[in-house]
Short mmCIF file of C-alpha atoms and ligand atoms in Angstrom, two decimals:
data_model
loop_
_atom_site.label_atom_id
_atom_site.label_comp_id
_atom_site.label_asym_id
_atom_site.label_seq_id
_atom_site.Cartn_x
_atom_site.Cartn_y
_atom_site.Cartn_z
CA MET A 1 97.98 87.31 67.18
CA LYS A 2 98.55 90.80 68.63
CA LEU A 3 98.88 89.48 72.18
CA TYR A 4 101.63 87.09 71.07
CA PHE A 5 103.50 89.67 68.98
CA GLU A 6 103.48 92.08 71.90
CA ALA A 7 104.58 89.39 74.35
CA GLU A 8 107.31 88.30 71.89
CA ARG A 9 108.94 91.72 72.24
CA PHE A 10 109.26 91.35 76.04
CA LEU A 11 110.51 87.79 75.76
CA LYS A 12 113.19 88.88 73.28
CA GLN A 13 114.32 91.72 75.57
CA ASN A 14 114.27 89.71 78.73
CA ASP A 15 117.95 88.88 79.05
CA LYS A 16 119.16 92.33 78.07
CA ALA A 17 116.73 94.84 79.54
CA SER A 18 117.11 96.22 83.01
CA GLY A 19 114.19 96.67 85.37
CA SER A 20 111.77 93.94 86.32
CA LEU A 21 109.62 92.27 83.71
CA GLN A 22 106.63 93.56 85.62
CA SER A 23 107.70 97.20 85.49
CA ARG A 24 108.71 96.91 81.83
CA VAL A 25 105.34 95.50 80.85
CA PHE A 26 103.21 97.75 83.02
CA ASN A 27 105.12 100.90 82.08
CA ASP A 28 105.09 100.17 78.33
CA LYS A 29 103.22 102.93 76.56
CA ARG A 30 102.99 101.04 73.23
CA LEU A 31 101.15 98.06 74.63
CA THR A 32 97.59 97.61 73.35
CA SER A 33 96.86 94.20 74.92
CA SER A 34 96.11 93.98 78.63
CA PRO A 35 99.45 94.40 80.51
CA LYS A 36 98.25 91.88 83.08
CA HIS A 37 97.67 89.33 80.34
CA VAL A 38 101.01 90.01 78.62
CA PHE A 39 102.89 89.83 81.91
CA ALA A 40 101.27 86.52 82.90
CA LEU A 41 102.00 84.99 79.49
CA VAL A 42 105.66 86.08 79.34
CA TYR A 43 106.30 85.24 82.99
CA SER A 44 104.89 81.75 82.67
CA THR A 45 106.66 81.10 79.34
CA ILE A 46 109.99 82.01 80.98
CA LYS A 47 109.13 79.73 83.89
CA PHE A 48 108.57 76.70 81.62
CA LYS A 49 111.16 77.63 78.99
CA ASP A 50 113.38 74.57 79.53
CA TYR A 51 110.45 72.19 79.05
CA ILE A 52 109.11 74.13 76.06
CA ASP A 53 112.54 73.99 74.43
CA GLN A 54 112.67 70.22 74.94
CA ILE A 55 109.32 69.91 73.14
CA ILE A 56 110.51 72.16 70.29
CA LYS A 57 113.59 70.01 69.82
CA LYS A 58 111.89 66.62 70.06
CA SER A 59 108.87 67.51 67.91
CA LYS A 60 110.96 69.23 65.19
CA VAL A 61 108.08 71.72 64.97
CA LYS A 62 110.35 74.54 63.84
CA GLN A 63 111.53 72.65 60.79
CA GLU A 64 107.96 71.57 60.00
CA ILE A 65 106.69 75.16 60.09
CA ALA A 66 109.65 76.35 57.98
CA ARG A 67 108.84 73.70 55.39
CA GLY A 68 105.49 75.48 54.86
CA LYS A 69 107.45 78.72 54.19
CA VAL A 70 106.12 80.40 57.33
CA ARG A 71 108.63 82.33 59.43
CA ILE A 72 108.35 82.19 63.20
CA SER A 73 110.82 83.37 65.84
CA ASP A 74 111.94 81.09 68.69
CA GLU A 75 110.21 83.43 71.15
CA LEU A 76 106.89 83.41 69.31
CA LEU A 77 107.03 79.64 69.02
CA ARG A 78 107.66 79.31 72.76
CA LEU A 79 104.69 81.56 73.52
CA LEU A 80 102.36 79.54 71.29
CA ILE A 81 103.54 76.24 72.77
CA HIS A 82 103.07 77.70 76.21
CA ASP A 83 99.43 78.55 75.55
CA LEU A 84 98.65 75.31 73.77
CA LEU A 85 100.25 72.97 76.32
CA PHE A 86 101.22 74.79 79.53
CA SER A 87 98.29 77.19 80.10
CA PRO A 88 95.10 76.10 81.89
CA ARG A 89 92.98 76.99 78.83
CA GLY A 90 95.11 74.98 76.41
CA ARG A 91 94.41 77.06 73.32
CA ILE A 92 95.83 79.87 71.19
CA GLU A 93 94.09 83.14 71.90
CA SER A 94 93.60 84.77 68.51
CA GLY A 95 91.56 84.77 65.36
CA LYS A 96 92.78 83.38 62.05
CA HIS A 97 96.40 84.00 61.12
CA PRO A 98 98.81 82.09 58.84
CA ILE A 99 101.30 81.60 61.69
CA LYS A 100 98.57 80.21 63.92
CA ASP A 101 97.43 77.83 61.16
CA ALA A 102 100.98 76.64 60.45
CA PHE A 103 101.56 76.12 64.15
CA LEU A 104 98.31 74.24 64.79
CA ALA A 105 99.02 71.91 61.88
CA ASN A 106 101.58 70.42 64.32
CA LYS A 107 99.21 70.14 67.26
CA THR A 108 99.16 66.33 67.41
CA ARG A 109 102.94 65.92 67.39
CA LEU A 110 103.27 68.67 70.04
CA GLN A 111 100.71 67.02 72.29
CA ALA A 112 102.45 63.67 71.89
CA GLU A 113 105.77 65.18 73.00
CA PHE A 114 104.02 66.86 75.91
CA ILE A 115 102.65 63.52 77.13
CA LYS A 116 106.14 61.99 76.88
CA LEU A 117 107.55 64.92 78.84
CA LYS A 118 105.04 64.44 81.66
CA LEU A 119 105.84 60.72 81.76
CA LYS A 120 109.56 61.49 81.89
CA TYR A 121 109.09 63.78 84.89
CA LYS A 122 106.46 61.48 86.44
CA VAL A 123 103.86 64.24 86.74
CA LYS A 124 100.21 64.42 85.83
CA ALA A 125 99.84 68.21 85.64
CA VAL A 126 101.94 71.18 84.56
CA SER A 127 101.85 72.59 88.08
CA GLU A 128 103.80 69.54 89.31
CA LEU A 129 106.74 70.15 86.98
CA PRO A 130 109.75 71.37 88.98
CA THR A 131 110.79 74.85 87.82
CA LYS A 132 114.22 75.94 88.88
CA ASP A 133 113.51 79.67 88.85
CA SER A 134 110.04 79.66 90.34
CA SER A 135 111.32 80.33 93.85
CA GLU A 136 113.52 83.12 92.48
CA ASP A 137 110.51 85.06 91.30
CA GLU A 138 108.27 84.27 94.21
CA THR A 139 107.74 86.48 97.19
CA PRO A 140 108.85 84.83 100.44
CA VAL A 141 105.73 86.15 102.18
CA ARG A 142 102.29 87.03 100.82
CA TRP A 143 101.39 90.35 102.41
CA PHE A 144 97.89 91.74 102.75
CA ARG A 145 96.33 94.52 104.73
CA ILE A 146 92.86 94.64 106.15
CA ASN A 147 91.10 97.44 104.32
CA THR A 148 89.87 99.44 107.29
CA ILE A 149 87.81 101.68 105.00
CA LYS A 150 85.45 98.74 104.63
CA ILE A 151 85.83 96.66 107.78
CA ASP A 152 87.57 96.82 111.14
CA LYS A 153 89.93 94.15 112.38
CA ASP A 154 87.57 92.49 114.86
CA ARG A 155 84.70 92.22 112.41
CA PHE A 156 87.11 91.02 109.73
CA PHE A 157 88.29 88.00 111.71
CA LYS A 158 84.72 87.19 112.81
CA LYS A 159 83.40 87.39 109.26
CA HIS A 160 86.18 85.43 107.57
CA PRO A 161 86.93 82.08 109.24
CA PHE A 162 89.68 81.33 106.69
CA PHE A 163 91.82 84.04 108.33
CA ALA A 164 90.62 83.40 111.89
CA LYS A 165 91.70 79.75 111.64
CA LEU A 166 95.30 80.60 110.73
CA GLN A 167 97.80 80.00 113.51
CA PRO A 168 99.56 83.22 114.65
CA VAL A 169 103.37 83.27 114.53
CA ASN A 170 105.80 85.90 115.81
CA THR A 171 108.19 86.19 112.87
CA ILE A 172 108.05 85.86 109.10
CA ALA A 173 110.66 83.10 109.31
CA GLU A 174 107.98 80.92 110.91
CA LEU A 175 105.74 81.15 107.81
CA THR A 176 107.20 77.90 106.57
CA SER A 177 103.97 76.49 105.14
CA PRO A 178 100.33 77.45 104.67
CA GLY A 179 98.28 77.62 107.87
CA PHE A 180 100.12 80.42 109.67
CA ILE A 181 99.65 84.17 109.94
CA TYR A 182 102.05 86.91 111.04
CA SER A 183 100.76 90.29 112.25
CA ASP A 184 103.34 92.85 111.15
CA ASP A 185 105.35 94.58 113.86
CA TYR A 186 105.73 97.77 111.82
CA ILE A 187 102.57 98.52 109.85
CA PRO A 188 99.13 98.40 111.48
CA HIS A 189 96.55 96.01 109.93
CA LEU A 190 99.22 94.36 107.78
CA TYR A 191 99.60 90.56 107.79
CA GLY A 192 101.93 88.03 106.22
CA ILE A 193 100.96 84.51 105.19
CA HIS A 194 102.65 81.75 103.19
CA PRO A 195 102.77 82.56 99.44
CA LYS A 196 100.99 79.31 98.58
CA GLU A 197 97.94 80.37 100.58
CA LYS A 198 95.05 80.99 98.16
CA LEU A 199 94.43 84.60 99.13
CA SER A 200 92.89 85.88 95.91
CA ALA A 201 90.28 83.10 96.05
CA GLN A 202 88.95 84.41 99.38
CA GLU A 203 85.66 86.28 99.63
CA ALA A 204 87.43 89.00 101.65
CA TYR A 205 89.67 89.68 98.66
CA LYS A 206 86.79 89.74 96.21
CA LEU A 207 84.92 92.19 98.46
CA GLY A 208 87.93 94.50 98.73
CA GLU A 209 88.15 93.88 102.48
CA VAL A 210 91.74 92.78 102.11
CA ILE A 211 94.25 94.39 99.79
CA ILE A 212 97.30 92.47 98.65
CA GLN A 213 100.20 94.86 99.10
CA ASP A 214 103.85 94.21 99.75
CA ARG A 215 105.06 95.17 103.21
CA ALA A 216 107.53 97.84 102.13
CA SER A 217 105.00 99.35 99.73
CA CYS A 218 102.92 100.11 102.83
CA PHE A 219 105.71 102.24 104.30
CA PRO A 220 104.89 105.58 102.57
CA ALA A 221 101.27 105.98 103.71
CA HIS A 222 102.25 104.86 107.20
CA ILE A 223 105.21 107.25 107.41
CA LEU A 224 102.97 110.11 106.29
CA ASN A 225 100.42 109.37 108.99
CA GLN A 226 102.29 107.85 111.90
CA ASP A 227 102.75 111.07 113.89
CA PRO A 228 99.61 111.77 115.97
CA ASN A 229 100.74 115.40 116.21
CA ASP A 230 100.68 115.83 112.46
CA VAL A 231 97.33 114.81 111.00
CA HIS A 232 96.67 115.19 107.26
CA LYS A 233 93.13 115.77 106.05
CA GLN A 234 94.06 116.45 102.46
CA VAL A 235 96.71 114.30 100.85
CA MET A 236 98.09 114.29 97.32
CA ASP A 237 99.35 111.06 95.76
CA ALA A 238 101.44 112.35 92.86
CA CYS A 239 102.02 109.11 90.91
CA SER A 240 99.12 106.90 91.83
CA ALA A 241 98.38 103.96 89.58
CA PRO A 242 97.63 101.17 90.26
CA GLY A 243 96.58 102.76 93.55
CA ASN A 244 98.01 100.70 96.40
CA LYS A 245 99.38 103.71 98.22
CA THR A 246 96.37 105.84 97.32
CA THR A 247 93.92 103.46 98.97
CA HIS A 248 96.27 102.93 101.91
CA ALA A 249 96.51 106.71 102.39
CA ALA A 250 92.70 106.93 102.18
CA ALA A 251 92.46 104.39 105.00
CA TYR A 252 94.44 106.79 107.24
CA LEU A 253 92.25 109.86 106.55
CA PRO A 254 90.65 111.36 109.63
CA GLN A 255 86.84 111.40 109.74
CA GLY A 256 85.36 114.47 108.09
CA GLU A 257 83.69 115.78 104.99
CA ASP A 258 86.81 117.52 103.73
CA SER A 259 89.15 114.53 104.16
CA VAL A 260 90.39 113.42 100.75
CA VAL A 261 93.26 111.88 98.79
CA PHE A 262 93.86 113.57 95.45
CA ALA A 263 95.29 110.91 93.16
CA THR A 264 97.16 112.01 90.06
CA GLU A 265 98.21 109.71 87.23
CA ARG A 266 99.47 110.67 83.82
CA ASP A 267 98.95 107.39 81.94
CA ALA A 268 95.41 106.92 80.58
CA LYS A 269 95.37 103.11 80.79
CA ARG A 270 96.72 103.15 84.28
CA VAL A 271 94.11 105.71 85.33
CA ALA A 272 91.47 103.10 84.45
CA ILE A 273 93.23 100.54 86.67
CA LEU A 274 93.53 103.13 89.43
CA ARG A 275 89.81 103.90 89.22
CA THR A 276 88.88 100.21 89.43
CA MET A 277 91.17 99.64 92.39
CA CYS A 278 89.88 102.70 94.26
CA GLU A 279 86.27 101.72 93.61
CA LYS A 280 86.93 98.24 94.95
CA ALA A 281 88.69 99.58 98.04
CA THR A 282 86.36 102.44 98.93
CA GLY A 283 83.00 101.36 97.47
CA LYS A 284 80.42 104.09 97.31
CA ASN A 285 82.69 106.47 99.22
CA ARG A 286 85.15 106.63 96.32
CA LYS A 287 84.32 110.11 95.06
CA ARG A 288 84.49 111.56 98.55
CA LEU A 289 87.63 109.79 99.75
CA VAL A 290 89.66 109.66 96.52
CA GLN A 291 89.54 112.21 93.72
CA ILE A 292 91.34 111.00 90.64
CA THR A 293 92.93 113.33 88.11
CA HIS A 294 94.35 112.13 84.81
CA LYS A 295 97.23 114.56 84.45
CA ASP A 296 100.97 114.92 84.52
CA PHE A 297 101.62 115.83 88.14
CA THR A 298 104.18 118.50 87.20
CA THR A 299 101.46 120.41 85.29
CA ILE A 300 99.26 120.66 88.37
CA ASN A 301 99.24 124.10 89.94
CA PRO A 302 100.15 123.67 93.63
CA GLU A 303 98.30 126.90 94.46
CA ASP A 304 95.05 125.11 93.52
CA PHE A 305 95.59 122.78 96.49
CA PRO A 306 96.23 125.09 99.45
CA ASP A 307 94.88 122.58 101.98
CA VAL A 308 97.02 119.67 100.93
CA THR A 309 99.42 119.13 103.82
CA GLY A 310 100.87 115.70 103.01
CA LEU A 311 102.10 114.20 99.76
CA ILE A 312 103.20 110.76 98.62
CA VAL A 313 105.57 110.71 95.66
CA ASP A 314 106.21 107.22 94.27
CA PRO A 315 107.41 107.92 90.73
CA SER A 316 108.42 105.51 87.99
CA CYS A 317 111.80 103.95 88.76
CA SER A 318 114.09 101.19 87.53
CA GLY A 319 112.12 98.61 89.55
CA SER A 320 115.40 96.97 90.51
CA GLY A 321 113.99 95.98 93.91
CA ILE A 322 111.40 93.71 92.34
CA PHE A 323 112.58 90.14 92.18
CA GLY A 324 113.50 88.07 89.29
CA ARG A 325 115.39 91.04 87.96
CA ALA A 326 116.82 92.47 91.18
CA MET A 327 120.20 93.37 89.83
CA ASP A 328 123.25 92.07 91.61
CA GLU A 329 125.82 94.87 91.52
CA ASN A 330 128.59 92.31 91.07
CA SER A 331 126.99 90.28 88.35
CA GLU A 332 128.53 90.10 84.91
CA GLU A 333 125.30 91.36 83.46
CA SER A 334 125.38 94.54 85.48
CA LYS A 335 129.06 95.09 84.65
CA SER A 336 128.66 94.73 80.90
CA ASP A 337 125.57 96.89 80.84
CA SER A 338 126.88 99.42 83.32
CA THR A 339 127.12 102.32 80.86
CA ILE A 340 123.55 101.84 79.68
CA ASP A 341 122.33 101.37 83.23
CA GLN A 342 124.11 104.48 84.45
CA GLU A 343 122.55 106.53 81.69
CA ARG A 344 119.10 105.13 82.42
CA LEU A 345 119.53 105.71 86.16
CA ARG A 346 120.70 109.27 85.52
CA LYS A 347 117.58 110.00 83.47
CA LEU A 348 115.30 108.39 86.04
CA ALA A 349 116.96 110.31 88.86
CA SER A 350 116.52 113.68 87.14
CA PHE A 351 112.84 112.88 86.46
CA GLN A 352 112.40 111.83 90.11
CA PHE A 353 114.06 115.06 91.25
CA VAL A 354 111.68 117.19 89.13
CA ILE A 355 108.57 115.41 90.42
CA MET A 356 109.76 115.75 94.00
CA LYS A 357 110.68 119.40 93.65
CA HIS A 358 107.18 120.09 92.37
CA ALA A 359 105.68 118.19 95.32
CA LEU A 360 107.77 120.20 97.78
CA SER A 361 106.37 123.44 96.29
CA PHE A 362 102.80 122.82 97.50
CA PRO A 363 102.12 125.84 99.70
CA GLY A 364 100.44 123.99 102.58
CA ALA A 365 102.67 120.91 102.55
CA ARG A 366 104.28 119.91 105.86
CA LYS A 367 105.35 116.37 104.98
CA VAL A 368 106.29 114.69 101.70
CA VAL A 369 107.20 111.01 101.51
CA TYR A 370 109.37 110.00 98.57
CA SER A 371 109.66 106.34 97.59
CA THR A 372 110.91 103.94 94.92
CA CYS A 373 111.06 100.18 94.47
CA SER A 374 114.68 100.56 93.42
CA ILE A 375 117.75 99.35 95.26
CA HIS A 376 120.04 101.90 93.55
CA ALA A 377 121.38 104.84 95.56
CA GLU A 378 121.18 106.91 92.35
CA GLU A 379 117.38 106.88 92.58
CA ASN A 380 117.25 106.97 96.35
CA GLU A 381 119.73 108.68 98.71
CA ARG A 382 121.29 110.66 95.85
CA VAL A 383 117.95 112.12 94.77
CA VAL A 384 117.28 112.99 98.41
CA ILE A 385 120.67 114.70 98.72
CA ASP A 386 120.16 116.72 95.53
CA LEU A 387 116.81 117.89 96.87
CA LEU A 388 118.23 118.82 100.27
CA LEU A 389 121.05 120.77 98.60
CA ASP A 390 118.69 122.67 96.29
CA GLU A 391 118.65 126.29 97.38
CA GLN A 392 114.97 126.89 96.71
CA ILE A 393 113.98 123.75 98.62
CA ARG A 394 116.21 124.67 101.56
CA ASN A 395 114.77 128.16 101.62
CA GLN A 396 111.27 126.67 101.76
CA GLY A 397 112.34 125.05 105.05
CA TRP A 398 112.44 121.39 104.01
CA THR A 399 114.65 118.95 105.91
CA LEU A 400 114.62 115.21 106.44
CA ALA A 401 112.54 113.88 109.32
CA SER A 402 114.38 112.21 112.12
CA ARG A 403 114.32 108.48 112.62
CA ASP A 404 111.84 108.60 115.50
CA LYS A 405 109.16 109.77 113.06
CA VAL A 406 109.98 107.33 110.28
CA ILE A 407 109.09 103.77 111.44
CA PRO A 408 111.84 104.05 114.09
CA GLU A 409 111.99 100.35 114.93
CA TRP A 410 112.57 99.29 111.33
CA PRO A 411 116.27 98.39 111.36
CA ARG A 412 117.34 99.01 107.76
CA ARG A 413 117.88 102.71 107.12
CA GLY A 414 119.34 104.79 104.30
CA ILE A 415 123.00 104.26 103.33
CA GLU A 416 124.97 106.49 105.70
CA SER A 417 128.05 106.75 103.52
CA GLU A 418 125.99 108.36 100.74
CA PHE A 419 125.38 111.37 102.97
CA VAL A 420 129.06 112.34 103.28
CA LYS A 421 128.32 114.66 100.40
CA MET A 422 126.36 116.71 102.93
CA SER A 423 128.50 116.40 106.01
CA ARG A 424 131.72 114.78 107.18
CA ASP A 425 130.22 114.42 110.64
CA GLU A 426 129.34 110.75 111.13
CA GLN A 427 126.46 111.52 113.45
CA VAL A 428 124.92 113.90 110.93
CA CYS A 429 125.18 111.25 108.22
CA ARG A 430 123.57 108.73 110.57
CA ASP A 431 120.75 111.15 111.37
CA LEU A 432 120.11 111.85 107.70
CA ALA A 433 120.14 108.16 106.85
CA GLY A 434 117.73 107.68 109.77
CA GLY A 435 115.19 109.82 107.90
CA CYS A 436 115.12 107.11 105.24
CA VAL A 437 114.13 103.44 105.28
CA ARG A 438 115.27 100.69 102.99
CA ALA A 439 114.06 97.13 102.44
CA ASN A 440 116.23 94.52 100.79
CA PRO A 441 114.53 92.21 98.28
CA LYS A 442 113.49 88.87 99.85
CA GLU A 443 115.72 89.28 102.91
CA ASP A 444 113.19 91.72 104.38
CA GLY A 445 110.20 89.63 103.35
CA GLY A 446 109.29 91.25 100.04
CA ILE A 447 110.43 93.68 97.38
CA GLY A 448 113.43 96.00 97.61
CA PHE A 449 112.25 99.48 98.53
CA PHE A 450 113.33 102.94 99.63
CA ALA A 451 111.44 105.75 101.33
CA ALA A 452 112.51 109.15 102.66
CA CYS A 453 110.44 111.57 104.67
CA PHE A 454 110.75 115.31 104.04
CA VAL A 455 109.31 117.67 106.63
CA LYS A 456 108.87 121.35 107.24
CA ARG A 457 109.60 121.31 110.94
CA GLU A 458 108.26 124.73 111.75
CA ALA A 459 104.96 124.02 110.03
CA ILE A 460 104.56 120.75 111.95
CA ASP A 461 105.39 122.45 115.26
CA GLU A 462 102.89 125.18 114.47
CA TYR A 463 100.22 122.64 113.57
CA ALA A 464 100.87 120.62 116.73
CA LYS A 465 100.70 123.78 118.90
CA ASN A 466 97.36 124.82 117.39
CA ASN A 467 95.87 121.37 117.55
CA GLY A 468 96.81 120.30 121.08
CA ALA A 469 100.06 118.38 120.69
CA ALA A 470 100.33 115.11 122.55
CA ASP A 471 101.64 116.07 125.98
CA ASN A 472 104.95 114.25 125.73
CA GLY A 473 106.74 117.57 125.36
CA LYS A 474 108.15 116.52 122.01
CA VAL A 475 106.82 118.18 118.98
CA CYS A 476 110.05 118.67 117.09
CA ASP A 477 110.43 115.75 114.81
CA ASN A 478 114.12 115.44 115.65
CA GLY A 479 112.89 113.80 118.82
CA LYS A 480 114.48 116.48 120.97
CA ASP A 481 112.68 118.58 123.54
CA ASN A 482 110.93 121.76 122.52
CA ASN A 483 113.54 124.02 124.00
CA GLU A 484 116.08 122.89 121.45
CA THR A 485 115.91 124.97 118.32
CA SER A 486 116.14 123.80 114.76
CA GLU A 487 119.74 125.10 114.78
CA ASP A 488 120.54 122.11 116.99
CA TRP A 489 119.80 120.03 113.95
CA GLN A 490 122.34 120.88 111.34
CA GLY A 491 123.87 118.75 108.74
CA PHE A 492 123.01 120.25 105.44
CA ASP A 493 125.59 122.99 105.59
CA ASN A 494 128.96 121.31 105.17
N1 SAM B 1 102.08 104.49 93.82
C1 SAM B 1 101.62 103.40 92.97
C2 SAM B 1 101.11 102.29 93.84
O1 SAM B 1 101.59 102.14 94.97
O2 SAM B 1 100.21 101.55 93.44
C3 SAM B 1 102.70 102.94 92.03
C4 SAM B 1 103.23 104.07 91.20
S1 SAM B 1 104.25 103.56 89.85
C5 SAM B 1 105.75 103.25 90.64
C6 SAM B 1 104.56 105.09 89.09
C7 SAM B 1 103.34 105.67 88.41
O3 SAM B 1 103.60 107.05 88.17
C8 SAM B 1 103.04 105.07 87.05
O4 SAM B 1 101.70 104.68 87.00
C9 SAM B 1 103.31 106.20 86.07
O5 SAM B 1 102.45 106.17 84.96
C10 SAM B 1 103.04 107.40 86.94
N2 SAM B 1 103.71 108.65 86.52
C11 SAM B 1 104.95 108.79 86.03
N3 SAM B 1 105.22 110.09 85.79
C12 SAM B 1 104.13 110.79 86.18
C13 SAM B 1 103.80 112.17 86.19
N4 SAM B 1 104.65 113.09 85.74
N5 SAM B 1 102.59 112.54 86.65
C14 SAM B 1 101.72 111.61 87.11
N6 SAM B 1 101.97 110.28 87.11
C15 SAM B 1 103.16 109.88 86.66
#
């Protein structure tokens, strides 16, 4: 019954806790059952809650169980009914237990009510039952990227007719039903299809030739690598599991024996997931392309990694950009819980600051991309501002990259008004916000997200000079010509 007792805890918390169900389950250190299994069970029980409650009421199962002097919470009962009637397997997953026995003594009456329910809604299968919140939790677009470590684009479409047969469309708004494919305008090798498309059933998915990854989650590795004048052979992913950004960063590595992504993760269970994901994505090249370390990133000595020039820092966050629980600032829930939320956000922000400050201390680092799947400025622009105002970080030469080096065409940038803390000059605020990108949940085709790109301009200029900069005369990442000095870019001094 352990699975059900653990799931019961998340179901009980669901209306009160902040952060997405997914992040709460996957970040829970006490969990001993598979997080994937717990998440699927709780998620699906919430989805069918109204129907399950009808069955509880009609069957009088609660009273029957109580008559046998067995105590069972409403949440536990819902979970058991879910698995007996609403799950494809149709059985309770556990060994002998008095609660299970008391529950199963009511199996016939529960099944009878379930049949009546299906007749009432004129459906033959659970999947046909209308669920009012299913669209709320569903991504508007299913994003996947071709894993170029294993296969190039041309071979991919030749090898996999399922994808080749999809009809190309120009915008995500046109993905109105299965059968269409959108090639992303912002991230190379990234595609969007309708969420009902059976992607995980495809051979390409099983072979690791496609990786399901939300669009905005692909921003960090792309931002790190999009400048042809700033190539990174050794990259550090500070907070890696489950490994989406790690494997994406590995796909950008230049050819060469010494090209590698060092992936750090402090949670033992998540290291195992990271290892599996990296093995699937890189095959026999795993040990060469991705080196995994099970450690707290802040205990890693930066001096041991003198050749790391680029870092991705995607630390734990509130997860408020993930749907289902994307918090509406004006909602009653967020108002009543505002004190708790503020305290939680404050703690998260100070943890995020510490991780980032450590990342910025790597001696060879020229570029560090910070990201969260949070929509809160506290974890995003405000962390960035605190870092930019930190004396040690300023003295190390870190600034924010300019928009032309941070997916320039992507329209949604950082919140300009947040940067007034740094300058009252509107243009400066706009430039600083331009060094950040944001994605709004759903509206931008996926999860809510934030990324900011920190650069050491002089180090990048130096690298570009020594490695034959592209001859466009622009090596400063502020997009200005070389004869303008870094003093032309101010904004952190007000
Ligand atoms: N970047 C990942 C991806 O794209 O698949 C997601 C990372 S998740 C948001 C944050 C991860 O950071 C969690 O797995 C958490 O265990 C890990 N983490 C948190 N603090 C850490 C630390 N101090 N050192 C290393 N890993 C840490």
